[in-house]
Amino acid sequence: MEEYRNYCVIKTFGVTYGDVKRYIDDCVKGVEAEFSEDCLDGSLLIVNKDASEVDFQSVVSRVIAGLQGSVYADYDVTVTECLVAALKDCGETLGVAESLTGGMICSDIVGIAGASAVLSEGVVTYTNSAKVRRLHVKSSTIEQYGAVSKQVATEMVQGVLANRDISMAIATTGCAGPDSDEKGTPVGEAYIAIAARDGDIKLYRMHVDGDRNNIRRTIANAAQFYALKYLDKDKE
């Protein structure tokens, strides 16, 4: 391995190479950086080859300040690991309702050791009837706005919180394609709802390009990132 003095990994969400290029280009002599991204989950590696520690730390600080709001960690970790840790720290018990993500979020969380301390339940309500039956989404809401809507996402997350054992909830609904739904929803459109029993509901509308699995993976990543931000109000 090539020698270096120090390095830092900055984990981001929703950041593109173009967003970080100026920080890479502006690195001081002896500091190098490279960026990779998958389904909006990014990693920016900053390596101190032979610069002073002061210069290196100034680069790291400038990058974090410039990307404020999109950074979820300054070390090599996954967004799921951060979410599980934050849920533990906050004493929250999570419930998840998934439509287009089809269980991806719950699977990610269960893959982390200690998930049983924070995850209460997850339900995949893929059909409209399942949303009505399991989450008490109103049929009239689906008929008026369509299953892929902020109104349905809101009622889904409220349905999860009907379980009194749950203090925080995530819900996802969207159109993963390859075709639009009966309401003509564009492929890649999705809604994420995040809520806590003692807090407001946060709603996010997204449009994701790519194939079916790319869309689903991106929305699963986004739901976890936004849940993490919900738990850290200072970053909102």
PDB file of N, CA and C in Angstrom, residues 42-91:
ATOM      1  N   GLY A  42     -22.724   8.172  -0.913  1.00  0.00           N
ATOM      2  CA  GLY A  42     -21.386   8.492  -1.389  1.00  0.00           C
ATOM      3  C   GLY A  42     -20.306   8.361  -0.344  1.00  0.00           C
ATOM      4  N   SER A  43     -19.067   8.184  -0.818  1.00  0.00           N
ATOM      5  CA  SER A  43     -17.886   8.135   0.040  1.00  0.00           C
ATOM      6  C   SER A  43     -16.811   9.032  -0.563  1.00  0.00           C
ATOM      7  N   LEU A  44     -16.351   9.978   0.223  1.00  0.00           N
ATOM      8  CA  LEU A  44     -15.268  10.858  -0.192  1.00  0.00           C
ATOM      9  C   LEU A  44     -14.046  10.525   0.655  1.00  0.00           C
ATOM     10  N   LEU A  45     -13.014   9.989   0.003  1.00  0.00           N
ATOM     11  CA  LEU A  45     -11.775   9.623   0.681  1.00  0.00           C
ATOM     12  C   LEU A  45     -10.768  10.752   0.515  1.00  0.00           C
ATOM     13  N   ILE A  46     -10.309  11.306   1.623  1.00  0.00           N
ATOM     14  CA  ILE A  46      -9.300  12.360   1.618  1.00  0.00           C
ATOM     15  C   ILE A  46      -8.028  11.795   2.260  1.00  0.00           C
ATOM     16  N   VAL A  47      -6.938  11.804   1.513  1.00  0.00           N
ATOM     17  CA  VAL A  47      -5.697  11.187   1.961  1.00  0.00           C
ATOM     18  C   VAL A  47      -4.614  12.238   2.117  1.00  0.00           C
ATOM     19  N   ASN A  48      -3.950  12.214   3.252  1.00  0.00           N
ATOM     20  CA  ASN A  48      -2.815  13.090   3.506  1.00  0.00           C
ATOM     21  C   ASN A  48      -1.543  12.333   3.157  1.00  0.00           C
ATOM     22  N   LYS A  49      -0.961  12.667   1.996  1.00  0.00           N
ATOM     23  CA  LYS A  49       0.263  12.005   1.571  1.00  0.00           C
ATOM     24  C   LYS A  49       1.470  12.565   2.317  1.00  0.00           C
ATOM     25  N   ASP A  50       1.647  13.870   2.262  1.00  0.00           N
ATOM     26  CA  ASP A  50       2.821  14.450   2.929  1.00  0.00           C
ATOM     27  C   ASP A  50       2.605  15.906   3.327  1.00  0.00           C
ATOM     28  N   ALA A  51       1.344  16.301   3.518  1.00  0.00           N
ATOM     29  CA  ALA A  51       1.056  17.660   3.976  1.00  0.00           C
ATOM     30  C   ALA A  51       1.106  17.705   5.499  1.00  0.00           C
ATOM     31  N   SER A  52       1.117  18.912   6.030  1.00  0.00           N
ATOM     32  CA  SER A  52       1.073  19.046   7.484  1.00  0.00           C
ATOM     33  C   SER A  52      -0.312  18.648   7.982  1.00  0.00           C
ATOM     34  N   GLU A  53      -0.385  18.271   9.243  1.00  0.00           N
ATOM     35  CA  GLU A  53      -1.672  17.881   9.817  1.00  0.00           C
ATOM     36  C   GLU A  53      -2.632  19.063   9.827  1.00  0.00           C
ATOM     37  N   VAL A  54      -2.110  20.265  10.015  1.00  0.00           N
ATOM     38  CA  VAL A  54      -2.956  21.459  10.005  1.00  0.00           C
ATOM     39  C   VAL A  54      -3.593  21.641   8.636  1.00  0.00           C
ATOM     40  N   ASP A  55      -2.803  21.511   7.575  1.00  0.00           N
ATOM     41  CA  ASP A  55      -3.341  21.659   6.223  1.00  0.00           C
ATOM     42  C   ASP A  55      -4.350  20.557   5.906  1.00  0.00           C
ATOM     43  N   PHE A  56      -4.035  19.350   6.336  1.00  0.00           N
ATOM     44  CA  PHE A  56      -4.951  18.230   6.086  1.00  0.00           C
ATOM     45  C   PHE A  56      -6.288  18.458   6.777  1.00  0.00           C
ATOM     46  N   GLN A  57      -6.253  18.822   8.039  1.00  0.00           N
ATOM     47  CA  GLN A  57      -7.485  19.025   8.786  1.00  0.00           C
ATOM     48  C   GLN A  57      -8.276  20.213   8.248  1.00  0.00           C
ATOM     49  N   SER A  58      -7.585  21.193   7.689  1.00  0.00           N
ATOM     50  CA  SER A  58      -8.291  22.337   7.105  1.00  0.00           C
ATOM     51  C   SER A  58      -9.090  21.911   5.880  1.00  0.00           C
ATOM     52  N   VAL A  59      -8.525  20.972   5.101  1.00  0.00           N
ATOM     53  CA  VAL A  59      -9.249  20.448   3.939  1.00  0.00           C
ATOM     54  C   VAL A  59     -10.484  19.688   4.402  1.00  0.00           C
ATOM     55  N   VAL A  60     -10.310  18.807   5.384  1.00  0.00           N
ATOM     56  CA  VAL A  60     -11.431  18.015   5.899  1.00  0.00           C
ATOM     57  C   VAL A  60     -12.539  18.934   6.421  1.00  0.00           C
ATOM     58  N   SER A  61     -12.159  19.923   7.203  1.00  0.00           N
ATOM     59  CA  SER A  61     -13.144  20.849   7.778  1.00  0.00           C
ATOM     60  C   SER A  61     -13.877  21.631   6.699  1.00  0.00           C
ATOM     61  N   ARG A  62     -13.143  22.058   5.661  1.00  0.00           N
ATOM     62  CA  ARG A  62     -13.750  22.823   4.577  1.00  0.00           C
ATOM     63  C   ARG A  62     -14.757  21.971   3.797  1.00  0.00           C
ATOM     64  N   VAL A  63     -14.419  20.713   3.576  1.00  0.00           N
ATOM     65  CA  VAL A  63     -15.327  19.820   2.856  1.00  0.00           C
ATOM     66  C   VAL A  63     -16.598  19.588   3.657  1.00  0.00           C
ATOM     67  N   ILE A  64     -16.456  19.272   4.949  1.00  0.00           N
ATOM     68  CA  ILE A  64     -17.624  18.997   5.783  1.00  0.00           C
ATOM     69  C   ILE A  64     -18.520  20.223   5.879  1.00  0.00           C
ATOM     70  N   ALA A  65     -17.915  21.403   6.025  1.00  0.00           N
ATOM     71  CA  ALA A  65     -18.699  22.634   6.091  1.00  0.00           C
ATOM     72  C   ALA A  65     -19.412  22.900   4.766  1.00  0.00           C
ATOM     73  N   GLY A  66     -18.730  22.648   3.660  1.00  0.00           N
ATOM     74  CA  GLY A  66     -19.312  22.907   2.351  1.00  0.00           C
ATOM     75  C   GLY A  66     -20.437  21.963   1.996  1.00  0.00           C
ATOM     76  N   LEU A  67     -20.357  20.745   2.495  1.00  0.00           N
ATOM     77  CA  LEU A  67     -21.372  19.734   2.198  1.00  0.00           C
ATOM     78  C   LEU A  67     -22.357  19.574   3.348  1.00  0.00           C
ATOM     79  N   GLN A  68     -22.403  20.556   4.208  1.00  0.00           N
ATOM     80  CA  GLN A  68     -23.262  20.489   5.396  1.00  0.00           C
ATOM     81  C   GLN A  68     -24.694  20.130   5.028  1.00  0.00           C
ATOM     82  N   GLY A  69     -25.266  19.205   5.776  1.00  0.00           N
ATOM     83  CA  GLY A  69     -26.620  18.735   5.494  1.00  0.00           C
ATOM     84  C   GLY A  69     -26.643  17.476   4.670  1.00  0.00           C
ATOM     85  N   SER A  70     -25.548  17.205   3.952  1.00  0.00           N
ATOM     86  CA  SER A  70     -25.461  15.990   3.137  1.00  0.00           C
ATOM     87  C   SER A  70     -24.471  14.984   3.711  1.00  0.00           C
ATOM     88  N   VAL A  71     -23.763  15.363   4.760  1.00  0.00           N
ATOM     89  CA  VAL A  71     -22.778  14.482   5.399  1.00  0.00           C
ATOM     90  C   VAL A  71     -23.426  13.760   6.568  1.00  0.00           C
ATOM     91  N   TYR A  72     -23.307  12.424   6.599  1.00  0.00           N
ATOM     92  CA  TYR A  72     -23.860  11.703   7.747  1.00  0.00           C
ATOM     93  C   TYR A  72     -22.792  11.051   8.615  1.00  0.00           C
ATOM     94  N   ALA A  73     -21.533  11.084   8.205  1.00  0.00           N
ATOM     95  CA  ALA A  73     -20.459  10.551   9.045  1.00  0.00           C
ATOM     96  C   ALA A  73     -19.123  11.028   8.508  1.00  0.00           C
ATOM     97  N   ASP A  74     -18.136  11.109   9.410  1.00  0.00           N
ATOM     98  CA  ASP A  74     -16.773  11.451   8.995  1.00  0.00           C
ATOM     99  C   ASP A  74     -15.829  10.277   9.249  1.00  0.00           C
ATOM    100  N   TYR A  75     -16.360   9.085   9.094  1.00  0.00           N
ATOM    101  CA  TYR A  75     -15.565   7.856   9.166  1.00  0.00           C
ATOM    102  C   TYR A  75     -16.264   6.811   8.310  1.00  0.00           C
ATOM    103  N   ASP A  76     -15.607   5.695   8.053  1.00  0.00           N
ATOM    104  CA  ASP A  76     -16.124   4.692   7.131  1.00  0.00           C
ATOM    105  C   ASP A  76     -17.197   3.847   7.807  1.00  0.00           C
ATOM    106  N   VAL A  77     -18.451   4.116   7.468  1.00  0.00           N
ATOM    107  CA  VAL A  77     -19.590   3.464   8.106  1.00  0.00           C
ATOM    108  C   VAL A  77     -20.737   3.516   7.111  1.00  0.00           C
ATOM    109  N   THR A  78     -21.738   2.655   7.278  1.00  0.00           N
ATOM    110  CA  THR A  78     -22.908   2.696   6.410  1.00  0.00           C
ATOM    111  C   THR A  78     -23.995   3.545   7.035  1.00  0.00           C
ATOM    112  N   VAL A  79     -24.916   4.014   6.196  1.00  0.00           N
ATOM    113  CA  VAL A  79     -26.032   4.800   6.713  1.00  0.00           C
ATOM    114  C   VAL A  79     -26.895   3.954   7.632  1.00  0.00           C
ATOM    115  N   THR A  80     -26.991   2.658   7.358  1.00  0.00           N
ATOM    116  CA  THR A  80     -27.779   1.781   8.218  1.00  0.00           C
ATOM    117  C   THR A  80     -27.153   1.647   9.596  1.00  0.00           C
ATOM    118  N   GLU A  81     -25.834   1.494   9.638  1.00  0.00           N
ATOM    119  CA  GLU A  81     -25.150   1.418  10.932  1.00  0.00           C
ATOM    120  C   GLU A  81     -25.362   2.702  11.725  1.00  0.00           C
ATOM    121  N   CYS A  82     -25.302   3.835  11.048  1.00  0.00           N
ATOM    122  CA  CYS A  82     -25.528   5.114  11.719  1.00  0.00           C
ATOM    123  C   CYS A  82     -26.959   5.216  12.246  1.00  0.00           C
ATOM    124  N   LEU A  83     -27.915   4.754  11.452  1.00  0.00           N
ATOM    125  CA  LEU A  83     -29.314   4.822  11.864  1.00  0.00           C
ATOM    126  C   LEU A  83     -29.573   3.955  13.083  1.00  0.00           C
ATOM    127  N   VAL A  84     -29.073   2.729  13.071  1.00  0.00           N
ATOM    128  CA  VAL A  84     -29.273   1.835  14.219  1.00  0.00           C
ATOM    129  C   VAL A  84     -28.651   2.444  15.475  1.00  0.00           C
ATOM    130  N   ALA A  85     -27.451   2.987  15.345  1.00  0.00           N
ATOM    131  CA  ALA A  85     -26.785   3.608  16.497  1.00  0.00           C
ATOM    132  C   ALA A  85     -27.580   4.803  17.004  1.00  0.00           C
ATOM    133  N   ALA A  86     -28.092   5.625  16.084  1.00  0.00           N
ATOM    134  CA  ALA A  86     -28.857   6.808  16.482  1.00  0.00           C
ATOM    135  C   ALA A  86     -30.169   6.425  17.152  1.00  0.00           C
ATOM    136  N   LEU A  87     -30.829   5.400  16.656  1.00  0.00           N
ATOM    137  CA  LEU A  87     -32.065   4.921  17.281  1.00  0.00           C
ATOM    138  C   LEU A  87     -31.798   4.458  18.711  1.00  0.00           C
ATOM    139  N   LYS A  88     -30.689   3.750  18.905  1.00  0.00           N
ATOM    140  CA  LYS A  88     -30.315   3.316  20.258  1.00  0.00           C
ATOM    141  C   LYS A  88     -30.059   4.507  21.159  1.00  0.00           C
ATOM    142  N   ASP A  89     -29.295   5.469  20.661  1.00  0.00           N
ATOM    143  CA  ASP A  89     -28.952   6.637  21.460  1.00  0.00           C
ATOM    144  C   ASP A  89     -30.193   7.423  21.865  1.00  0.00           C
ATOM    145  N   CYS A  90     -31.171   7.486  20.964  1.00  0.00           N
ATOM    146  CA  CYS A  90     -32.385   8.260  21.225  1.00  0.00           C
ATOM    147  C   CYS A  90     -33.462   7.451  21.944  1.00  0.00           C
ATOM    148  N   GLY A  91     -33.227   6.162  22.100  1.00  0.00           N
ATOM    149  CA  GLY A  91     -34.204   5.308  22.770  1.00  0.00           C
ATOM    150  C   GLY A  91     -35.475   5.101  21.968  1.00  0.00           C
TER     151      GLY A  91
END
